[in-house]
Amino acid sequence: MGCTFCFSKTEEQPEMALNSFKICSKCENNKTSAKTSKCGCFLCPTCRDIIIDSFEGVCTVCHNSILNPIKHSKHLPTENKGAKLKNPEPLKKSNRLKTPVIYECEICLGEFSRDQMLTLDCNHYFCSDCLRDYFHKLLKEGKHKMDKKFPCVKCQAPINTCLIQSVLDHNDTEIYNKNLLENYIVECPCCSYVFTSDHKIAKCSKCAFHFCSLCKRSRKLCLCKSSERFSKCPVCLNKFIKKEDCTKIFCTNQGCKVEFCHICFALFSPILEHGNHYHHEFCRYYCEYLGNDDKYKNLCVMCKKEGKLCSRPM
């Protein structure tokens, strides 16, 4: 058996380790009570009850039944003692064919039948080939290292993890599962205890130390301030900041409207024009500058405002 965390000795270890955490396929929370249902998805008791009561046992993740198939017994003919109908007419089967419902993929705009389409939780429809190419592009760009979930092409809503895994090919699935597992595994900087947590501020289950899972600092000294902890815009000091999506927030001041990172609060304009080395070094999106001068040809908003190449955040 190989190491559970680095998977250096076997290719089967990531899948075994991922299954051992028993992440519910619907709510995607790490629950030891989650069990494999008849449809093949891991479901916790709460989500299982919701599916049975509200969706007649049809899994909202894979759209298959989580209940045991009903076995219909053959009934023996019995004498009908009730009133008989006068002039009974034989039932006629309609020869009319139902018109198939056609759906349009919102990426390639191709037309497909319902069973050829994949429906996201945000009710957007895509064909499997387009989603597979889209996920492969995100993996190639390294987006799997930044976010646990991929965003929808149309509305940026997070896509269910089980759907992502069902669409990816074998090689991409291994890469995605390995990084998904690494996002849930946290090592306590105080006692080096390793545990799983899907929260930004993690609590060690051994020494009860609270720390940031991104910068590994204590909760009070954390530099990776989220949008909820900031009450003022870093540019105009306007106290209202609205969260736009999972990667950036923007100031609601009409005279400002700057966009910045939700972790390190670095401005997005220099990052987009110059590169990810314009994030703060403690930010998970930060990348070391490799000396590519072509990045500086385009001037960002701050460059134009200062009349020179803007400096990196310190």
mmCIF file of C-alpha atoms in Angstrom:
data_model
loop_
_atom_site.group_PDB
_atom_site.id
_atom_site.type_symbol
_atom_site.label_atom_id
_atom_site.label_comp_id
_atom_site.label_asym_id
_atom_site.label_seq_id
_atom_site.Cartn_x
_atom_site.Cartn_y
_atom_site.Cartn_z
ATOM 1 C CA MET A 1 0.000 0.000 0.000
ATOM 2 C CA GLY A 2 1.226 3.498 -0.786
ATOM 3 C CA CYS A 3 1.044 6.682 1.217
ATOM 4 C CA THR A 4 -2.494 7.991 1.676
ATOM 5 C CA PHE A 5 -1.463 11.577 1.017
ATOM 6 C CA CYS A 6 1.227 11.493 -1.693
ATOM 7 C CA PHE A 7 0.107 8.301 -3.528
ATOM 8 C CA SER A 8 3.695 7.584 -4.532
ATOM 9 C CA LYS A 9 3.526 3.770 -4.652
ATOM 10 C CA THR A 10 0.211 2.850 -6.176
ATOM 11 C CA GLU A 11 -2.368 4.276 -8.582
ATOM 12 C CA GLU A 12 -5.298 2.764 -6.690
ATOM 13 C CA GLN A 13 -4.551 4.594 -3.462
ATOM 14 C CA PRO A 14 -6.224 7.983 -4.352
ATOM 15 C CA GLU A 15 -9.561 6.320 -5.064
ATOM 16 C CA MET A 16 -9.343 4.227 -1.893
ATOM 17 C CA ALA A 17 -8.453 7.234 0.220
ATOM 18 C CA LEU A 18 -11.174 9.361 -1.342
ATOM 19 C CA ASN A 19 -13.820 6.731 -0.647
ATOM 20 C CA SER A 20 -12.678 6.412 2.958
ATOM 21 C CA PHE A 21 -13.785 9.998 3.681
ATOM 22 C CA LYS A 22 -17.380 9.186 2.624
ATOM 23 C CA ILE A 23 -18.305 12.572 1.180
ATOM 24 C CA CYS A 24 -22.057 12.771 0.519
ATOM 25 C CA SER A 25 -22.706 13.104 -3.231
ATOM 26 C CA LYS A 26 -25.602 15.535 -2.701
ATOM 27 C CA CYS A 27 -24.591 17.903 0.126
ATOM 28 C CA GLU A 28 -20.854 17.150 -0.365
ATOM 29 C CA ASN A 29 -20.158 17.200 3.358
ATOM 30 C CA ASN A 30 -17.747 14.734 4.918
ATOM 31 C CA LYS A 31 -20.006 12.429 6.935
ATOM 32 C CA THR A 32 -19.070 9.003 8.267
ATOM 33 C CA SER A 33 -22.745 7.991 8.096
ATOM 34 C CA ALA A 34 -22.838 8.297 4.285
ATOM 35 C CA LYS A 35 -23.473 4.975 2.563
ATOM 36 C CA THR A 36 -23.591 3.761 -1.019
ATOM 37 C CA SER A 37 -27.161 3.813 -2.359
ATOM 38 C CA LYS A 38 -28.692 1.580 -5.014
ATOM 39 C CA CYS A 39 -27.860 4.221 -7.631
ATOM 40 C CA GLY A 40 -24.150 4.087 -6.727
ATOM 41 C CA CYS A 41 -23.916 7.523 -5.049
ATOM 42 C CA PHE A 42 -22.721 8.136 -1.488
ATOM 43 C CA LEU A 43 -25.674 9.623 0.443
ATOM 44 C CA CYS A 44 -25.992 10.654 4.063
ATOM 45 C CA PRO A 45 -29.256 9.767 5.892
ATOM 46 C CA THR A 46 -30.538 13.369 5.703
ATOM 47 C CA CYS A 47 -30.119 13.656 1.923
ATOM 48 C CA ARG A 48 -31.512 10.148 1.441
ATOM 49 C CA ASP A 49 -34.704 11.074 3.341
ATOM 50 C CA ILE A 50 -35.061 14.284 1.302
ATOM 51 C CA ILE A 51 -34.752 12.359 -1.978
ATOM 52 C CA ILE A 52 -37.319 9.756 -0.874
ATOM 53 C CA ASP A 53 -39.841 12.294 0.473
ATOM 54 C CA SER A 54 -39.492 15.096 -2.100
ATOM 55 C CA PHE A 55 -38.241 13.384 -5.275
ATOM 56 C CA GLU A 56 -39.984 9.977 -5.062
ATOM 57 C CA GLY A 57 -36.675 8.199 -4.574
ATOM 58 C CA VAL A 58 -35.032 9.575 -7.741
ATOM 59 C CA CYS A 59 -31.452 10.649 -6.964
ATOM 60 C CA THR A 60 -30.895 14.333 -7.822
ATOM 61 C CA VAL A 61 -27.223 13.645 -8.608
ATOM 62 C CA CYS A 62 -27.369 10.765 -11.110
ATOM 63 C CA HIS A 63 -31.171 10.751 -11.761
ATOM 64 C CA ASN A 64 -31.442 7.030 -10.945
ATOM 65 C CA SER A 65 -33.638 5.437 -8.280
ATOM 66 C CA ILE A 66 -32.141 4.875 -4.831
ATOM 67 C CA LEU A 67 -34.903 2.429 -3.893
ATOM 68 C CA ASN A 68 -35.095 -1.298 -4.478
ATOM 69 C CA PRO A 69 -36.884 -2.181 -7.727
ATOM 70 C CA ILE A 70 -40.496 -3.254 -7.170
ATOM 71 C CA LYS A 71 -41.116 -6.846 -8.181
ATOM 72 C CA HIS A 72 -44.525 -7.226 -9.814
ATOM 73 C CA SER A 73 -46.106 -10.621 -9.075
ATOM 74 C CA LYS A 74 -48.224 -12.366 -11.644
ATOM 75 C CA HIS A 75 -51.861 -12.252 -10.560
ATOM 76 C CA LEU A 76 -53.980 -15.330 -11.183
ATOM 77 C CA PRO A 77 -57.261 -14.705 -13.027
ATOM 78 C CA THR A 78 -60.173 -14.386 -10.603
ATOM 79 C CA GLU A 79 -63.891 -14.190 -11.092
ATOM 80 C CA ASN A 80 -65.154 -10.641 -11.345
ATOM 81 C CA LYS A 81 -68.123 -10.404 -8.979
ATOM 82 C CA GLY A 82 -68.715 -6.708 -9.536
ATOM 83 C CA ALA A 83 -71.104 -4.991 -11.926
ATOM 84 C CA LYS A 84 -70.309 -5.507 -15.607
ATOM 85 C CA LEU A 85 -70.118 -2.635 -18.066
ATOM 86 C CA LYS A 86 -72.631 -2.486 -20.876
ATOM 87 C CA ASN A 87 -71.195 -2.672 -24.402
ATOM 88 C CA PRO A 88 -67.567 -2.738 -23.266
ATOM 89 C CA GLU A 89 -65.231 -1.293 -25.907
ATOM 90 C CA PRO A 90 -61.748 -2.730 -26.347
ATOM 91 C CA LEU A 91 -58.903 -0.427 -25.434
ATOM 92 C CA LYS A 92 -57.235 1.084 -28.452
ATOM 93 C CA LYS A 93 -53.551 1.891 -28.462
ATOM 94 C CA SER A 94 -52.740 5.229 -29.952
ATOM 95 C CA ASN A 95 -50.639 5.011 -33.094
ATOM 96 C CA ARG A 96 -49.462 8.562 -32.713
ATOM 97 C CA LEU A 97 -45.748 8.896 -31.985
ATOM 98 C CA LYS A 98 -44.779 11.387 -29.323
ATOM 99 C CA THR A 99 -42.646 14.246 -30.609
ATOM 100 C CA PRO A 100 -39.220 13.983 -28.930
ATOM 101 C CA VAL A 101 -38.188 16.983 -26.868
ATOM 102 C CA ILE A 102 -34.990 18.548 -28.204
ATOM 103 C CA TYR A 103 -32.541 20.400 -25.966
ATOM 104 C CA GLU A 104 -29.815 22.801 -27.069
ATOM 105 C CA CYS A 105 -26.307 22.579 -25.642
ATOM 106 C CA GLU A 106 -25.372 26.016 -24.311
ATOM 107 C CA ILE A 107 -21.751 25.664 -25.461
ATOM 108 C CA CYS A 108 -21.796 24.166 -28.982
ATOM 109 C CA LEU A 109 -25.495 25.042 -29.607
ATOM 110 C CA GLY A 110 -26.066 21.519 -30.941
ATOM 111 C CA GLU A 111 -29.455 19.816 -30.569
ATOM 112 C CA PHE A 112 -29.716 16.647 -28.499
ATOM 113 C CA SER A 113 -32.380 14.471 -26.884
ATOM 114 C CA ARG A 114 -32.903 14.549 -23.118
ATOM 115 C CA ASP A 115 -30.887 11.395 -22.436
ATOM 116 C CA GLN A 116 -27.903 12.873 -24.302
ATOM 117 C CA MET A 117 -27.768 16.001 -22.149
ATOM 118 C CA LEU A 118 -26.402 16.727 -18.681
ATOM 119 C CA THR A 119 -28.357 19.053 -16.407
ATOM 120 C CA LEU A 120 -26.527 21.119 -13.804
ATOM 121 C CA ASP A 121 -28.011 22.191 -10.478
ATOM 122 C CA CYS A 122 -28.447 25.681 -11.981
ATOM 123 C CA ASN A 123 -30.728 24.173 -14.699
ATOM 124 C CA HIS A 124 -28.310 24.766 -17.591
ATOM 125 C CA TYR A 125 -28.001 22.019 -20.223
ATOM 126 C CA PHE A 126 -24.766 20.822 -21.843
ATOM 127 C CA CYS A 127 -23.707 17.827 -23.895
ATOM 128 C CA SER A 128 -21.146 15.516 -22.313
ATOM 129 C CA ASP A 129 -18.453 16.222 -24.942
ATOM 130 C CA CYS A 130 -18.544 19.978 -24.333
ATOM 131 C CA LEU A 131 -18.446 19.570 -20.553
ATOM 132 C CA ARG A 132 -15.553 17.109 -20.827
ATOM 133 C CA ASP A 133 -13.554 19.576 -22.963
ATOM 134 C CA TYR A 134 -14.428 22.434 -20.590
ATOM 135 C CA PHE A 135 -13.308 20.501 -17.497
ATOM 136 C CA HIS A 136 -10.111 19.379 -19.256
ATOM 137 C CA LYS A 137 -9.313 23.009 -20.075
ATOM 138 C CA LEU A 138 -9.792 24.043 -16.443
ATOM 139 C CA LEU A 139 -7.566 21.191 -15.262
ATOM 140 C CA LYS A 140 -4.892 22.155 -17.781
ATOM 141 C CA GLU A 141 -5.004 25.771 -16.574
ATOM 142 C CA GLY A 142 -4.554 24.631 -12.984
ATOM 143 C CA LYS A 143 -8.004 25.773 -11.801
ATOM 144 C CA HIS A 144 -8.367 22.496 -9.856
ATOM 145 C CA LYS A 145 -5.689 23.740 -7.459
ATOM 146 C CA MET A 146 -7.641 26.913 -6.711
ATOM 147 C CA ASP A 147 -11.235 25.823 -6.249
ATOM 148 C CA LYS A 148 -12.843 22.593 -5.096
ATOM 149 C CA LYS A 149 -15.597 22.993 -7.667
ATOM 150 C CA PHE A 150 -15.632 24.136 -11.279
ATOM 151 C CA PRO A 151 -18.000 27.007 -12.203
ATOM 152 C CA CYS A 152 -20.827 26.756 -14.719
ATOM 153 C CA VAL A 153 -19.986 28.326 -18.092
ATOM 154 C CA LYS A 154 -23.162 30.411 -18.113
ATOM 155 C CA CYS A 155 -23.761 31.548 -14.521
ATOM 156 C CA GLN A 156 -20.563 30.636 -12.588
ATOM 157 C CA ALA A 157 -22.558 28.483 -10.147
ATOM 158 C CA PRO A 158 -20.465 25.624 -8.668
ATOM 159 C CA ILE A 159 -20.862 22.281 -10.443
ATOM 160 C CA ASN A 160 -21.511 19.137 -8.426
ATOM 161 C CA THR A 161 -18.354 17.112 -7.772
ATOM 162 C CA CYS A 162 -19.948 13.771 -8.697
ATOM 163 C CA LEU A 163 -21.057 15.132 -12.071
ATOM 164 C CA ILE A 164 -17.513 16.375 -12.754
ATOM 165 C CA GLN A 165 -16.080 12.951 -11.910
ATOM 166 C CA SER A 166 -18.619 11.182 -14.140
ATOM 167 C CA VAL A 167 -17.694 13.295 -17.192
ATOM 168 C CA LEU A 168 -13.878 13.350 -16.925
ATOM 169 C CA ASP A 169 -11.769 10.666 -18.591
ATOM 170 C CA HIS A 170 -9.544 8.329 -16.558
ATOM 171 C CA ASN A 171 -6.405 10.506 -16.496
ATOM 172 C CA ASP A 172 -8.256 13.733 -15.685
ATOM 173 C CA THR A 173 -10.291 11.956 -13.005
ATOM 174 C CA GLU A 174 -7.107 10.866 -11.222
ATOM 175 C CA ILE A 175 -5.743 14.432 -11.282
ATOM 176 C CA TYR A 176 -9.032 15.906 -10.081
ATOM 177 C CA ASN A 177 -9.511 13.343 -7.285
ATOM 178 C CA LYS A 178 -5.967 13.778 -6.016
ATOM 179 C CA ASN A 179 -6.294 17.565 -5.773
ATOM 180 C CA LEU A 180 -9.802 17.297 -4.357
ATOM 181 C CA LEU A 181 -8.425 15.072 -1.627
ATOM 182 C CA GLU A 182 -5.559 17.487 -0.932
ATOM 183 C CA ASN A 183 -8.064 20.324 -0.480
ATOM 184 C CA TYR A 184 -9.780 18.393 2.323
ATOM 185 C CA ILE A 185 -6.594 17.256 4.080
ATOM 186 C CA VAL A 186 -5.177 19.778 6.575
ATOM 187 C CA GLU A 187 -2.055 19.537 8.735
ATOM 188 C CA CYS A 188 -2.101 21.385 12.045
ATOM 189 C CA PRO A 189 0.892 23.790 12.244
ATOM 190 C CA CYS A 190 0.925 23.422 16.031
ATOM 191 C CA CYS A 191 1.031 19.652 16.613
ATOM 192 C CA SER A 192 1.399 18.371 12.985
ATOM 193 C CA TYR A 193 -1.785 16.306 13.329
ATOM 194 C CA VAL A 194 -3.389 15.532 9.940
ATOM 195 C CA PHE A 195 -7.178 15.634 9.594
ATOM 196 C CA THR A 196 -9.900 16.571 7.118
ATOM 197 C CA SER A 197 -11.700 19.907 7.020
ATOM 198 C CA ASP A 198 -13.661 21.811 4.383
ATOM 199 C CA HIS A 199 -13.654 25.094 6.325
ATOM 200 C CA LYS A 200 -11.285 28.012 5.784
ATOM 201 C CA ILE A 201 -10.703 28.376 9.535
ATOM 202 C CA ALA A 202 -9.928 24.835 10.667
ATOM 203 C CA LYS A 203 -9.922 23.473 14.208
ATOM 204 C CA CYS A 204 -7.440 20.734 15.046
ATOM 205 C CA SER A 205 -9.304 17.757 16.492
ATOM 206 C CA LYS A 206 -6.261 16.850 18.600
ATOM 207 C CA CYS A 207 -5.005 20.100 20.194
ATOM 208 C CA ALA A 208 -8.080 22.319 19.437
ATOM 209 C CA PHE A 209 -5.876 24.944 17.738
ATOM 210 C CA HIS A 210 -7.768 27.277 15.359
ATOM 211 C CA PHE A 211 -5.827 28.283 12.246
ATOM 212 C CA CYS A 212 -6.284 29.342 8.624
ATOM 213 C CA SER A 213 -6.076 26.382 6.246
ATOM 214 C CA LEU A 214 -4.552 28.648 3.565
ATOM 215 C CA CYS A 215 -1.736 30.556 5.291
ATOM 216 C CA LYS A 216 -1.404 28.199 8.326
ATOM 217 C CA ARG A 217 -1.454 31.154 10.728
ATOM 218 C CA SER A 218 -3.609 31.332 13.837
ATOM 219 C CA ARG A 219 -7.127 32.655 13.503
ATOM 220 C CA LYS A 220 -6.207 36.032 15.036
ATOM 221 C CA LEU A 221 -3.072 36.494 12.875
ATOM 222 C CA CYS A 222 -4.617 35.255 9.625
ATOM 223 C CA LEU A 223 -3.705 37.437 6.634
ATOM 224 C CA CYS A 224 -6.060 35.716 4.218
ATOM 225 C CA LYS A 225 -9.001 37.913 5.137
ATOM 226 C CA SER A 226 -12.235 36.909 3.502
ATOM 227 C CA SER A 227 -14.842 39.380 2.321
ATOM 228 C CA GLU A 228 -16.888 38.887 5.492
ATOM 229 C CA ARG A 229 -14.005 40.156 7.659
ATOM 230 C CA PHE A 230 -13.429 43.306 5.625
ATOM 231 C CA SER A 231 -15.793 46.218 6.129
ATOM 232 C CA LYS A 232 -14.031 48.748 3.865
ATOM 233 C CA CYS A 233 -12.811 48.816 0.279
ATOM 234 C CA PRO A 234 -8.970 48.957 0.161
ATOM 235 C CA VAL A 235 -9.084 51.793 -2.436
ATOM 236 C CA CYS A 236 -11.910 54.193 -1.554
ATOM 237 C CA LEU A 237 -12.597 52.920 2.009
ATOM 238 C CA ASN A 238 -16.255 52.474 1.157
ATOM 239 C CA LYS A 239 -17.651 50.101 3.789
ATOM 240 C CA PHE A 240 -19.957 48.172 1.478
ATOM 241 C CA ILE A 241 -18.348 45.314 -0.440
ATOM 242 C CA LYS A 242 -20.440 42.913 -2.453
ATOM 243 C CA LYS A 243 -19.311 39.372 -3.206
ATOM 244 C CA GLU A 244 -19.655 38.652 -6.916
ATOM 245 C CA ASP A 245 -18.520 35.035 -7.118
ATOM 246 C CA CYS A 246 -16.180 32.604 -5.453
ATOM 247 C CA THR A 247 -12.925 34.238 -6.647
ATOM 248 C CA LYS A 248 -13.408 37.992 -6.529
ATOM 249 C CA ILE A 249 -15.408 40.771 -4.915
ATOM 250 C CA PHE A 250 -16.040 44.329 -6.003
ATOM 251 C CA CYS A 251 -16.709 47.672 -4.417
ATOM 252 C CA THR A 252 -20.280 48.926 -4.708
ATOM 253 C CA ASN A 253 -19.190 52.564 -4.720
ATOM 254 C CA GLN A 254 -20.209 53.920 -8.145
ATOM 255 C CA GLY A 255 -17.087 56.086 -8.284
ATOM 256 C CA CYS A 256 -14.775 53.159 -7.497
ATOM 257 C CA LYS A 257 -16.056 49.734 -8.625
ATOM 258 C CA VAL A 258 -12.625 48.109 -8.302
ATOM 259 C CA GLU A 259 -12.400 44.320 -8.240
ATOM 260 C CA PHE A 260 -10.037 42.451 -5.959
ATOM 261 C CA CYS A 261 -9.155 38.972 -4.727
ATOM 262 C CA HIS A 262 -11.388 37.597 -1.973
ATOM 263 C CA ILE A 263 -8.384 36.093 -0.129
ATOM 264 C CA CYS A 264 -5.531 38.625 -0.228
ATOM 265 C CA PHE A 265 -7.513 41.694 -1.431
ATOM 266 C CA ALA A 266 -5.007 42.389 -4.231
ATOM 267 C CA LEU A 267 -6.486 44.400 -7.119
ATOM 268 C CA PHE A 268 -7.565 42.289 -10.108
ATOM 269 C CA SER A 269 -6.595 44.790 -12.825
ATOM 270 C CA PRO A 270 -2.799 44.401 -12.277
ATOM 271 C CA ILE A 271 -3.228 40.639 -11.868
ATOM 272 C CA LEU A 272 -5.043 40.253 -15.198
ATOM 273 C CA GLU A 273 -2.562 42.430 -17.115
ATOM 274 C CA HIS A 274 0.746 41.497 -15.438
ATOM 275 C CA GLY A 275 0.280 38.029 -13.950
ATOM 276 C CA ASN A 276 -0.498 36.117 -10.760
ATOM 277 C CA HIS A 277 2.701 37.344 -9.092
ATOM 278 C CA TYR A 278 0.653 40.488 -8.349
ATOM 279 C CA HIS A 279 -1.235 38.521 -5.690
ATOM 280 C CA HIS A 280 0.173 38.686 -2.163
ATOM 281 C CA GLU A 281 2.709 35.940 -1.538
ATOM 282 C CA PHE A 282 0.554 34.269 1.119
ATOM 283 C CA CYS A 283 -2.394 33.964 -1.295
ATOM 284 C CA ARG A 284 -3.128 30.526 -2.760
ATOM 285 C CA TYR A 285 -3.374 32.113 -6.249
ATOM 286 C CA TYR A 286 0.115 33.610 -6.078
ATOM 287 C CA CYS A 287 2.647 32.414 -8.671
ATOM 288 C CA GLU A 288 6.330 33.292 -8.676
ATOM 289 C CA TYR A 289 7.444 35.734 -11.395
ATOM 290 C CA LEU A 290 9.502 33.914 -14.066
ATOM 291 C CA GLY A 291 10.837 36.980 -15.908
ATOM 292 C CA ASN A 292 8.357 37.117 -18.795
ATOM 293 C CA ASP A 293 8.587 40.790 -19.822
ATOM 294 C CA ASP A 294 5.741 40.391 -22.320
ATOM 295 C CA LYS A 295 3.377 40.524 -19.346
ATOM 296 C CA TYR A 296 4.129 44.226 -18.933
ATOM 297 C CA LYS A 297 3.163 45.391 -22.427
ATOM 298 C CA ASN A 298 -0.445 46.007 -21.403
ATOM 299 C CA LEU A 299 -0.993 48.774 -18.876
ATOM 300 C CA CYS A 300 -3.524 48.144 -16.143
ATOM 301 C CA VAL A 301 -5.803 50.727 -14.542
ATOM 302 C CA MET A 302 -3.291 51.415 -11.772
ATOM 303 C CA CYS A 303 -0.457 51.905 -14.316
ATOM 304 C CA LYS A 304 -2.504 54.513 -16.169
ATOM 305 C CA LYS A 305 -3.480 56.172 -12.918
ATOM 306 C CA GLU A 306 0.112 56.419 -11.627
ATOM 307 C CA GLY A 307 1.644 57.153 -15.048
ATOM 308 C CA LYS A 308 4.164 54.308 -14.686
ATOM 309 C CA LEU A 309 4.343 50.572 -14.135
ATOM 310 C CA CYS A 310 2.498 49.861 -10.918
ATOM 311 C CA SER A 311 4.357 48.128 -8.132
ATOM 312 C CA ARG A 312 3.573 44.686 -6.788
ATOM 313 C CA PRO A 313 1.583 44.482 -3.534
ATOM 314 C CA MET A 314 3.775 44.142 -0.449
#
